[in-house]
Amino acid sequence: MVQFNSVSMVYPGGNKALDDIDFRIRKGEFVFIVGASGSGKSTIIKLVLKEISPAKGMVRVMGNDLASVNSKGIPYIRRQIGTVFQDFRLLKDRSVYENIAFAMRVVEASTRDIKIRVPELLSMVGLSNKENCLPQELSGGEQQRVALARALANRPSMILADEPTGNLDPANSMEIMKLLERVNQQGTTVLVVTHDNEIVNQMRKRVITLNRGILISDNEESGYSNEF
Amino acid sequence: MSFKAFSYSVKQGLLSIKRNKMFSLASVGTMVACLFMLGVFLAILINFRNIVNSAESTITISVYFNKDTTPEQIAQIGRDISARKEVANVTYKSADDAWKEFASQYYSNNEDLLASFGDENPLGESDSYMVTLKSMADQENITNYLNNITGVRYVNSPQSTMESLQRLNAIISVSSISLIVILLLVSVFLISNTVVVAISVRKEEIAIMRLIGATDHFIRGPFIVEGMVIGFVGALLPLGLLFGLYEVLLKLVNDDISQMASWLMLMSPGKVFIILAPVCLALGVGIGMAGSLITVHRHLKV
Ligand SMILES: Nc1ncnc2c1ncn2[C@@H]1O[C@H](COP(=O)(O)OP(=O)(O)OP(=O)(O)O)[C@@H](O)[C@H]1O
Ligand SMILES: [Mg+2]
């Protein structure tokens, strides 16, 4: 799914965010990336989405070397990745339903598919009764569930979540993690960036730990399929 | 672009005009102001061209012949002149006709004086052709040509009238066109400013679209539609206004003018607006599209 080969990232201004990072995430895995603030976690997410390009090394996503993907190709890579962020990133002027449908409109899904898929997603995240609400009328946990539903709308092969529980209390955080786990059980690869040690300990998944741009530990278990 | 993406662009473009009512109104306002002024200049230009053209058709060059030129030679010269492509029309006026016209104009109150000429025609050498040209621009050429024909005694060409008309025409054309160009640049600038605002208002939305995997032209589509619709509406309004004002002006002015000189009359609204309407609409939509394209291209890089 995702492979980093000796990846270094230097931001303009000389800020070295990642230093010679190597890891590989296989199809169907559930992986946490943890580390102190500024250790380079979000930088990894941005590299996978090709919002930025590495100074050195190779990033492969779903079999594509991102260096060889031009700006026309980027949207098609991103369509296969669902993203969730700490700040939810919902459209404030549109209803819950519209926010989810929006993700499908962007990829030119048919109106018929949208009408079937959106209620399906709403019921999955337990918000069927809130479809006409605006984001501001929802709690943080509910907003994040809308964001997750949107991320799943186009049946991505992978979910990237950057501190999805950063703004949520423990109960809501756990609920989001359970949803992510369910999504993962249905075959979607999940990559979660988090600060929250409690969650990491409870979930018992693979954990990649970063410190100041260096990968200091990765409890990658053997026995995963070699499928890529 | 698929029909689906196209209809999405149209819908979102219209929605965003509604959502950003103030900005949309402001840009329609600037478009209206610019295109209104542009329309005024264009209407003046179109009318002035028409006046110059009518004036041209009333101006004639007279060609007089030596007394010993035979009617056959004169006829042949007439055919030669007619054959030139710059010439619109040639009419023959015999010396007798010329004298009759002259006499009735100047001696109608003085029969005695007229009688004193008897049968003698004082304009005996005045067999002539009246030549009208298609365009004043060829006037010097043709005058030279006419002067060099054997048998021609004298060519009377209203050089100064033509030259001043042409100079006036050039001045009005150049100044109107430069004003129009300035107004166009101003409108493109104003529209692109509005689109910058529209983009910054929707920065978040655009960022989300990018994350989800929207293609560039899917993101651009609504902005282009927005610009074009603003341009279109911004052209329709001043056109309506101009049409109304033009009719009023026509009623006020034409009655008075028609008594002075028919060629000075304003053109009918239909004739003016068949040029003005498509030009204004095309400019409005074009400016809207250009403004959006320029801005979107600059501000929506991946
Ligand atoms: N756009 C940028 N320009 C310059 N430097 C940046 C930029 N983004 C991040 N950095 C720097 O790169 C380093 C890694 O940043 P990154 O955002 O990946 O950290 P993080 O692990 O996600 O931190 P946090 O837990 O606070 O979100 C930091 O030192 C940060 O200051
Ligand atoms: Mg971060």
Coordinates of C-alpha atoms and ligand atoms in Angstrom, one line a residue:
Chain A
M1 CA 0.0 0.0 0.0
V2 CA 2.6 2.5 1.2
Q3 CA 6.3 2.2 1.1
F4 CA 8.9 4.7 2.2
N5 CA 12.5 4.1 1.0
S6 CA 15.2 6.2 2.6
V7 CA 12.9 9.2 2.6
S8 CA 14.2 12.6 3.8
M9 CA 12.1 15.8 3.8
V10 CA 13.5 19.2 4.1
Y11 CA 11.1 22.1 4.2
P12 CA 12.0 25.4 2.5
G13 CA 14.0 27.3 5.0
G14 CA 16.1 24.2 5.8
N15 CA 13.8 22.6 8.3
K16 CA 14.6 18.9 8.3
A17 CA 11.3 17.1 9.1
L18 CA 12.2 13.5 8.1
D19 CA 15.6 11.8 8.0
D20 CA 16.1 8.7 6.0
I21 CA 12.8 7.0 6.9
D22 CA 12.1 3.4 5.8
F23 CA 8.8 1.5 6.3
R24 CA 6.3 -0.4 4.5
I25 CA 2.5 -0.8 5.1
R26 CA 0.8 -3.7 3.5
K27 CA -2.7 -4.0 2.3
G28 CA -5.2 -4.5 5.1
E29 CA -2.9 -3.4 7.9
F30 CA -3.9 -1.0 10.8
V31 CA -0.9 1.1 11.7
F32 CA -0.4 3.9 14.2
I33 CA 2.3 6.6 13.8
V34 CA 3.2 8.2 17.1
G35 CA 5.8 10.7 18.2
A36 CA 6.2 14.1 19.9
S37 CA 4.9 17.3 18.4
G38 CA 7.1 18.3 15.5
S39 CA 8.5 14.8 15.0
G40 CA 7.3 14.6 11.4
K41 CA 4.1 12.6 11.6
S42 CA 2.0 15.0 9.5
T43 CA 4.8 15.3 7.1
I44 CA 4.4 11.5 6.3
I45 CA 0.7 12.1 5.6
K46 CA 1.5 15.0 3.3
L47 CA 4.1 12.9 1.4
V48 CA 1.6 10.0 0.9
L49 CA -1.0 12.5 -0.5
K50 CA 1.8 14.2 -2.6
E51 CA 1.0 17.6 -1.1
I52 CA 4.8 17.8 -0.8
S53 CA 7.6 15.9 -2.5
P54 CA 10.5 14.3 -0.6
A55 CA 14.0 15.8 -0.8
K56 CA 15.5 12.4 -1.0
G57 CA 14.2 8.8 -1.3
M58 CA 11.2 7.2 -2.8
V59 CA 7.5 7.2 -1.8
R60 CA 5.3 4.5 -3.3
V61 CA 1.6 4.5 -2.9
M62 CA -0.6 1.7 -4.2
G63 CA 2.2 0.6 -6.5
N64 CA 2.9 4.1 -7.9
D65 CA 6.3 5.8 -7.4
L66 CA 4.9 9.3 -6.5
A67 CA 7.9 10.9 -8.2
S68 CA 6.5 9.7 -11.5
V69 CA 2.9 10.9 -10.9
N70 CA 2.3 14.3 -12.5
S71 CA -0.1 16.9 -11.3
K72 CA -2.8 15.4 -13.6
G73 CA -2.4 12.0 -11.9
I74 CA -2.5 13.2 -8.3
P75 CA -6.3 13.5 -8.0
Y76 CA -6.7 9.8 -9.1
I77 CA -4.3 8.7 -6.5
R78 CA -6.1 10.7 -3.8
R79 CA -9.4 9.3 -4.8
Q80 CA -8.2 5.9 -3.5
I81 CA -7.3 7.4 -0.1
G82 CA -9.8 8.6 2.4
T83 CA -8.5 11.3 4.8
V84 CA -9.6 12.4 8.2
F85 CA -8.1 15.3 10.2
Q86 CA -8.2 16.7 13.7
D87 CA -10.1 19.8 12.6
F88 CA -12.8 17.7 10.6
R89 CA -12.6 20.0 7.5
L90 CA -16.3 19.9 6.8
L91 CA -18.0 22.5 4.6
K92 CA -19.7 24.7 7.1
D93 CA -22.4 26.0 4.8
R94 CA -23.6 22.5 3.8
S95 CA -25.7 19.8 5.5
V96 CA -24.3 16.6 6.8
Y97 CA -25.8 14.8 3.8
E98 CA -24.3 17.3 1.3
N99 CA -20.9 17.1 2.9
I100 CA -20.8 13.4 2.2
A101 CA -22.4 13.6 -1.2
F102 CA -19.9 16.3 -2.1
A103 CA -17.1 13.7 -2.0
M104 CA -19.0 11.6 -4.5
R105 CA -19.9 14.5 -6.7
V106 CA -16.2 15.4 -7.0
V107 CA -15.5 12.0 -8.5
E108 CA -18.5 12.4 -10.7
A109 CA -20.6 9.6 -9.1
S110 CA -24.1 9.2 -10.5
T111 CA -27.0 10.8 -8.6
R112 CA -28.4 7.3 -8.1
D113 CA -25.3 6.0 -6.5
I114 CA -25.1 9.0 -4.2
K115 CA -28.8 8.5 -3.1
I116 CA -28.0 4.9 -2.2
R117 CA -24.5 5.4 -0.7
V118 CA -25.0 8.4 1.5
P119 CA -27.8 7.0 3.8
E120 CA -25.7 3.8 4.0
L121 CA -22.7 5.7 5.3
L122 CA -24.9 7.8 7.7
S123 CA -26.3 4.7 9.2
M124 CA -22.8 3.2 9.5
V125 CA -21.6 6.1 11.6
G126 CA -24.9 6.4 13.5
L127 CA -26.0 9.7 12.2
S128 CA -29.0 8.9 10.1
N129 CA -31.2 11.3 12.1
K130 CA -28.8 14.2 11.5
E131 CA -28.5 14.3 7.7
N132 CA -30.0 17.7 7.4
C133 CA -28.0 19.3 10.2
L134 CA -25.2 21.8 9.5
P135 CA -21.8 20.8 11.0
Q136 CA -22.0 23.6 13.6
E137 CA -25.2 21.9 15.0
L138 CA -23.2 18.7 15.7
S139 CA -20.8 17.8 18.6
G140 CA -17.1 17.3 17.8
G141 CA -17.5 13.5 17.9
E142 CA -20.4 13.7 15.5
Q143 CA -18.6 16.0 13.1
Q144 CA -15.6 13.6 13.0
R145 CA -18.0 10.8 12.2
V146 CA -19.3 12.8 9.3
A147 CA -15.7 13.4 8.2
L148 CA -15.1 9.6 8.4
A149 CA -18.3 8.9 6.4
R150 CA -17.1 11.3 3.8
A151 CA -13.6 9.7 3.7
L152 CA -15.3 6.3 3.1
A153 CA -17.8 7.6 0.5
N154 CA -15.8 6.5 -2.5
R155 CA -14.7 3.1 -1.0
P156 CA -11.0 4.0 -0.7
S157 CA -8.4 1.3 -0.3
M158 CA -6.8 3.2 2.5
I159 CA -7.8 5.7 5.2
L160 CA -5.3 8.3 6.4
A161 CA -6.2 9.9 9.7
D162 CA -4.1 12.7 11.1
E163 CA -4.9 13.0 14.8
P164 CA -8.6 12.2 14.3
T165 CA -9.3 12.2 18.0
G166 CA -7.2 15.3 18.8
N167 CA -10.3 17.4 19.6
L168 CA -12.4 14.6 21.1
D169 CA -13.0 13.4 24.7
P170 CA -12.0 9.7 25.5
A171 CA -15.5 8.3 24.8
N172 CA -15.8 9.9 21.4
S173 CA -12.2 9.0 20.6
M174 CA -12.9 5.4 21.4
E175 CA -16.0 5.5 19.2
I176 CA -14.0 6.8 16.2
M177 CA -11.3 4.2 16.8
K178 CA -13.9 1.4 16.9
L179 CA -15.3 2.7 13.5
L180 CA -11.8 2.7 12.1
E181 CA -11.3 -0.8 13.3
R182 CA -14.5 -1.9 11.7
V183 CA -13.5 -0.3 8.4
N184 CA -10.2 -2.1 8.7
Q185 CA -11.9 -5.4 9.3
Q186 CA -13.7 -4.9 6.0
G187 CA -10.4 -4.8 4.2
T188 CA -9.4 -1.1 4.2
T189 CA -5.9 -0.2 5.1
V190 CA -5.8 2.3 8.0
L191 CA -3.0 4.6 9.0
V192 CA -3.6 6.7 12.1
V193 CA -1.4 9.5 13.4
T194 CA -1.9 10.1 17.1
H195 CA -0.6 11.6 20.3
D196 CA -2.9 9.5 22.4
N197 CA -1.0 6.7 24.2
E198 CA -4.1 5.4 25.8
I199 CA -5.7 4.6 22.4
V200 CA -2.5 3.1 21.1
N201 CA -2.2 0.8 24.1
Q202 CA -5.8 -0.3 24.0
M203 CA -5.9 -1.0 20.3
R204 CA -2.8 -3.3 20.2
K205 CA -1.8 -2.6 16.6
R206 CA 1.4 -2.0 14.8
V207 CA 3.0 1.3 16.0
I208 CA 5.7 3.3 14.1
T209 CA 7.4 5.8 16.5
L210 CA 9.1 8.9 15.3
N211 CA 11.4 11.2 17.1
R212 CA 12.7 14.4 15.5
G213 CA 12.3 13.0 12.0
I214 CA 13.9 9.7 12.8
L215 CA 12.1 6.4 12.9
I216 CA 13.0 5.0 16.3
S217 CA 10.8 1.9 16.5
D218 CA 8.4 -0.1 14.5
N219 CA 6.8 -3.2 16.1
E220 CA 6.0 -4.6 12.7
E221 CA 4.8 -8.2 13.2
S222 CA 5.8 -11.0 10.9
G223 CA 3.1 -13.1 9.3
Y224 CA 1.3 -10.5 7.3
S225 CA 0.5 -11.5 3.8
N226 CA 3.0 -10.1 1.3
E227 CA 0.2 -8.6 -0.8
F228 CA 1.0 -5.1 -1.8
Chain B
M1 CA -15.3 17.4 -19.5
S2 CA -18.3 15.2 -19.0
F3 CA -21.8 16.5 -19.0
K4 CA -22.0 15.6 -15.3
A5 CA -19.0 17.7 -14.5
F6 CA -20.3 20.5 -16.7
S7 CA -23.7 20.6 -15.0
Y8 CA -22.0 20.5 -11.6
S9 CA -19.9 23.5 -12.6
V10 CA -23.0 25.4 -13.7
K11 CA -24.9 24.6 -10.6
Q12 CA -22.0 25.4 -8.3
G13 CA -21.1 28.5 -10.2
L14 CA -24.7 29.8 -9.8
L15 CA -24.8 28.7 -6.2
S16 CA -21.6 30.5 -5.4
I17 CA -22.9 33.7 -7.0
K18 CA -25.9 33.4 -4.6
R19 CA -23.6 32.6 -1.6
N20 CA -21.3 35.6 -2.3
K21 CA -24.2 38.0 -3.1
M22 CA -22.2 41.1 -2.2
F23 CA -19.2 40.2 -4.3
S24 CA -21.3 39.1 -7.2
L25 CA -23.3 42.4 -7.0
A26 CA -20.1 44.4 -6.8
S27 CA -18.6 42.7 -9.9
V28 CA -21.9 42.9 -11.8
G29 CA -21.9 46.6 -10.9
T30 CA -18.4 47.3 -12.2
M31 CA -19.2 45.3 -15.4
V32 CA -22.3 47.3 -15.9
A33 CA -20.4 50.6 -15.5
C34 CA -17.6 49.5 -17.8
L35 CA -19.8 48.0 -20.5
F36 CA -22.2 51.0 -20.3
M37 CA -19.5 53.4 -21.0
L38 CA -18.1 51.1 -23.7
G39 CA -21.6 50.9 -25.2
V40 CA -21.9 54.7 -25.3
F41 CA -18.6 55.0 -27.1
L42 CA -19.5 52.2 -29.5
A43 CA -22.8 53.8 -30.2
I44 CA -21.1 57.1 -31.0
L45 CA -18.5 55.3 -33.1
I46 CA -21.2 53.4 -35.1
N47 CA -23.2 56.5 -35.7
F48 CA -20.3 58.6 -36.7
R49 CA -19.1 56.0 -39.2
N50 CA -22.6 56.1 -40.6
I51 CA -22.5 59.9 -40.8
V52 CA -19.2 59.8 -42.5
N53 CA -20.4 57.2 -45.0
S54 CA -23.5 59.2 -45.8
A55 CA -21.4 62.3 -46.2
E56 CA -19.1 60.5 -48.5
S57 CA -21.9 59.5 -50.8
T58 CA -23.1 63.1 -51.1
I59 CA -19.6 64.3 -52.1
T60 CA -18.9 64.2 -55.8
I61 CA -15.9 64.9 -58.0
S62 CA -16.8 66.9 -61.2
V63 CA -14.9 66.2 -64.4
Y64 CA -15.1 68.9 -67.1
F65 CA -14.1 68.5 -70.8
N66 CA -12.5 70.6 -73.4
K67 CA -14.9 72.0 -76.0
D68 CA -13.4 70.0 -78.8
T69 CA -13.9 66.7 -77.1
T70 CA -16.3 64.6 -79.1
P71 CA -19.4 63.0 -77.5
E72 CA -17.9 59.6 -78.5
Q73 CA -14.7 60.4 -76.6
I74 CA -16.7 61.6 -73.6
A75 CA -18.8 58.5 -73.6
Q76 CA -15.7 56.3 -73.8
I77 CA -14.1 58.2 -70.9
G78 CA -17.4 57.8 -68.9
R79 CA -17.2 54.0 -69.5
D80 CA -13.5 54.0 -68.4
I81 CA -14.3 55.9 -65.2
S82 CA -17.2 53.6 -64.4
A83 CA -15.0 50.6 -64.8
R84 CA -12.7 51.6 -62.0
K85 CA -13.4 49.6 -58.8
E86 CA -13.1 52.7 -56.5
V87 CA -15.9 54.4 -58.3
A88 CA -19.5 54.0 -57.0
N89 CA -21.4 56.0 -59.6
V90 CA -20.9 58.2 -62.6
T91 CA -23.6 60.6 -64.0
Y92 CA -23.3 62.7 -67.1
K93 CA -24.4 66.3 -67.1
S94 CA -24.4 68.1 -70.4
A95 CA -23.4 71.8 -70.7
D96 CA -27.1 72.7 -71.3
D97 CA -28.2 70.9 -68.2
A98 CA -25.6 72.6 -66.2
W99 CA -26.6 76.0 -67.5
K100 CA -30.3 75.4 -66.8
E101 CA -29.5 74.3 -63.3
F102 CA -27.2 77.3 -62.8
A103 CA -29.7 79.7 -64.3
S104 CA -32.6 78.5 -62.2
Q105 CA -30.6 78.7 -59.1
Y106 CA -29.1 82.2 -59.6
Y107 CA -31.2 84.1 -62.1
S108 CA -34.7 83.0 -61.2
N109 CA -35.5 86.4 -59.9
N110 CA -33.8 88.2 -62.7
E111 CA -35.4 87.3 -66.0
D112 CA -34.0 90.3 -67.8
L113 CA -30.4 89.4 -67.0
L114 CA -31.1 85.8 -68.0
A115 CA -32.5 87.0 -71.3
S116 CA -29.4 89.0 -72.1
F117 CA -27.5 85.8 -72.6
G118 CA -29.9 84.8 -75.4
D119 CA -29.2 81.3 -76.7
E120 CA -25.6 81.4 -75.9
N121 CA -24.5 79.0 -73.2
P122 CA -21.9 80.7 -71.0
L123 CA -21.0 77.2 -69.7
G124 CA -20.4 76.0 -73.1
E125 CA -17.3 74.1 -72.2
S126 CA -19.1 72.5 -69.2
D127 CA -20.0 69.0 -70.3
S128 CA -19.2 67.0 -67.2
Y129 CA -19.3 63.8 -65.2
M130 CA -20.3 63.7 -61.6
V131 CA -18.2 60.9 -60.0
T132 CA -19.0 59.5 -56.5
L133 CA -16.5 57.2 -54.8
K134 CA -17.0 54.1 -52.7
S135 CA -14.5 55.4 -50.1
M136 CA -13.0 58.8 -49.6
A137 CA -9.6 57.1 -49.1
D138 CA -9.3 56.7 -52.9
Q139 CA -10.1 60.3 -53.6
E140 CA -6.5 61.5 -54.3
N141 CA -5.7 58.6 -56.6
I142 CA -8.9 59.1 -58.6
T143 CA -8.4 62.8 -58.9
N144 CA -4.9 62.2 -60.3
Y145 CA -6.2 59.6 -62.7
L146 CA -8.9 62.0 -63.9
N147 CA -6.5 64.9 -64.4
N148 CA -4.4 62.8 -66.7
I149 CA -7.1 61.8 -69.1
T150 CA -6.7 63.6 -72.4
G151 CA -9.7 65.8 -73.2
V152 CA -10.3 66.6 -69.6
R153 CA -10.1 70.3 -69.0
Y154 CA -10.6 70.5 -65.2
V155 CA -11.3 68.3 -62.3
N156 CA -13.1 69.8 -59.3
S157 CA -12.5 67.7 -56.2
P158 CA -13.7 68.9 -52.8
Q159 CA -10.4 68.0 -51.3
S160 CA -10.6 69.9 -48.1
T161 CA -14.1 68.7 -47.1
M162 CA -13.0 65.2 -47.6
E163 CA -9.8 65.6 -45.8
S164 CA -11.3 67.1 -42.7
L165 CA -14.1 64.5 -42.6
Q166 CA -11.4 61.8 -42.8
R167 CA -9.3 63.5 -40.1
L168 CA -12.4 63.7 -37.8
N169 CA -13.2 60.1 -38.5
A170 CA -9.7 59.0 -37.6
I171 CA -9.7 61.1 -34.4
I172 CA -13.0 59.7 -33.2
S173 CA -12.1 56.1 -34.1
V174 CA -8.7 56.2 -32.4
S175 CA -10.0 57.9 -29.3
S176 CA -13.0 55.6 -29.0
I177 CA -11.0 52.5 -29.5
S178 CA -8.4 53.5 -27.0
L179 CA -11.1 54.3 -24.4
I180 CA -12.7 50.9 -25.2
V181 CA -9.4 49.1 -24.7
I182 CA -8.8 50.9 -21.4
L183 CA -12.3 50.0 -20.2
L184 CA -11.7 46.4 -21.2
L185 CA -8.5 46.2 -19.2
V186 CA -10.2 47.8 -16.2
S187 CA -13.0 45.3 -16.3
V188 CA -10.7 42.3 -16.6
F189 CA -8.8 43.7 -13.6
L190 CA -12.0 44.2 -11.6
I191 CA -13.4 40.8 -12.4
S192 CA -10.2 39.1 -11.6
N193 CA -10.2 40.9 -8.2
T194 CA -13.6 39.6 -7.5
V195 CA -12.6 36.1 -8.4
V196 CA -9.6 36.4 -6.0
V197 CA -12.0 37.2 -3.3
A198 CA -14.3 34.4 -4.3
I199 CA -11.4 32.0 -4.2
S200 CA -10.1 33.2 -0.8
V201 CA -13.7 32.9 0.5
R202 CA -13.7 29.3 -0.6
K203 CA -10.0 28.4 0.1
E204 CA -11.2 25.8 2.6
E205 CA -13.6 24.2 0.2
I206 CA -10.9 24.1 -2.5
A207 CA -8.5 22.5 -0.1
I208 CA -11.0 19.9 0.7
M209 CA -11.8 19.2 -2.9
R210 CA -8.1 18.7 -3.6
L211 CA -7.9 16.2 -0.7
I212 CA -10.8 14.3 -2.0
G213 CA -9.2 14.0 -5.4
A214 CA -11.1 16.6 -7.5
T215 CA -9.3 17.3 -10.8
D216 CA -8.1 20.8 -11.6
H217 CA -10.8 21.6 -14.1
F218 CA -13.5 20.3 -11.8
I219 CA -12.3 22.8 -9.3
R220 CA -12.0 25.6 -11.8
G221 CA -15.3 25.0 -13.6
P222 CA -17.6 26.8 -11.1
F223 CA -15.3 29.8 -11.0
I224 CA -15.3 30.1 -14.8
V225 CA -19.1 29.7 -14.9
E226 CA -19.3 32.4 -12.1
G227 CA -17.2 34.8 -14.1
M228 CA -19.2 34.2 -17.3
V229 CA -22.6 34.6 -15.7
I230 CA -21.4 37.8 -14.0
G231 CA -20.1 39.0 -17.4
F232 CA -23.3 38.1 -19.1
V233 CA -25.6 39.8 -16.6
G234 CA -23.2 42.7 -16.5
A235 CA -23.6 43.1 -20.3
L236 CA -27.4 42.6 -20.4
L237 CA -28.2 45.4 -18.0
P238 CA -26.2 48.2 -19.7
L239 CA -27.6 47.0 -23.1
G240 CA -31.2 47.4 -21.8
L241 CA -30.3 50.8 -20.3
L242 CA -28.5 52.0 -23.5
F243 CA -31.4 50.8 -25.6
G244 CA -33.9 52.9 -23.6
L245 CA -31.7 55.9 -23.5
Y246 CA -31.0 55.7 -27.2
E247 CA -34.7 55.7 -28.1
V248 CA -35.2 58.7 -25.9
L249 CA -32.3 60.5 -27.6
L250 CA -33.6 59.6 -31.0
K251 CA -37.0 61.1 -30.3
L252 CA -35.4 64.3 -28.9
V253 CA -32.9 64.8 -31.6
N254 CA -33.9 63.3 -34.9
D255 CA -36.9 65.6 -35.6
D256 CA -34.7 68.7 -35.4
I257 CA -31.8 67.3 -37.3
S258 CA -33.7 65.8 -40.1
Q259 CA -34.7 69.4 -41.2
M260 CA -31.0 70.4 -41.3
A261 CA -29.3 67.5 -43.0
S262 CA -30.6 64.0 -43.5
W263 CA -27.2 62.5 -43.4
L264 CA -26.7 63.7 -39.9
M265 CA -29.6 61.6 -38.6
L266 CA -29.0 59.0 -35.9
M267 CA -29.2 55.4 -37.0
S268 CA -32.3 53.4 -36.0
P269 CA -31.9 51.5 -32.7
G270 CA -32.1 48.2 -34.6
K271 CA -29.2 49.0 -36.8
V272 CA -27.0 50.1 -33.9
F273 CA -27.9 47.3 -31.5
I274 CA -27.4 44.5 -34.0
I275 CA -23.8 45.5 -33.7
L276 CA -23.7 46.7 -30.1
A277 CA -25.6 43.8 -28.5
P278 CA -23.4 40.9 -29.7
V279 CA -20.3 42.9 -29.1
C280 CA -21.3 43.8 -25.6
L281 CA -22.5 40.3 -24.7
A282 CA -19.4 38.7 -26.2
L283 CA -17.2 41.2 -24.3
G284 CA -19.1 40.6 -21.1
V285 CA -18.8 36.9 -21.2
G286 CA -15.3 37.1 -22.5
I287 CA -14.1 39.5 -19.8
G288 CA -15.8 37.3 -17.2
M289 CA -14.1 34.2 -18.5
A290 CA -10.7 35.8 -19.0
G291 CA -10.8 37.4 -15.6
S292 CA -11.7 34.0 -14.0
L293 CA -9.2 32.0 -16.0
I294 CA -6.3 34.4 -15.3
T295 CA -7.0 34.4 -11.6
V296 CA -7.9 30.8 -11.2
H297 CA -4.8 29.8 -13.1
R298 CA -2.6 31.9 -10.8
H299 CA -4.3 31.0 -7.5
L300 CA -5.3 27.4 -7.9
K301 CA -1.9 25.7 -8.4
V302 CA -1.6 22.2 -6.8
Ligands
LIG1 N1 5.1 24.0 5.8 C1 6.2 23.9 6.6 N2 7.3 24.7 6.4 C2 8.4 24.6 7.1 N3 8.5 23.7 8.1 C3 7.5 22.9 8.4 C4 6.3 22.9 7.6 N4 5.5 22.0 8.1 C5 6.1 21.4 9.1 N5 7.3 21.9 9.3 C6 8.3 21.5 10.3 O1 8.6 20.1 10.1 C7 8.7 19.4 11.3 C8 7.7 18.3 11.3 O2 6.4 18.8 11.2 P1 5.1 17.9 11.3 O3 3.9 18.7 11.0 O4 5.3 16.7 10.4 O5 5.1 17.4 12.8 P2 4.0 16.5 13.6 O6 4.7 15.3 14.0 O7 2.8 16.3 12.7 O8 3.6 17.5 14.8 P3 2.2 17.6 15.6 O9 2.1 16.5 16.4 O10 2.4 18.9 16.3 O11 1.2 17.7 14.5 C9 8.4 20.4 12.4 O12 9.7 20.9 12.9 C10 7.7 21.6 11.7 O13 8.1 22.8 12.3
MG2 MG 0.8 17.0 12.8

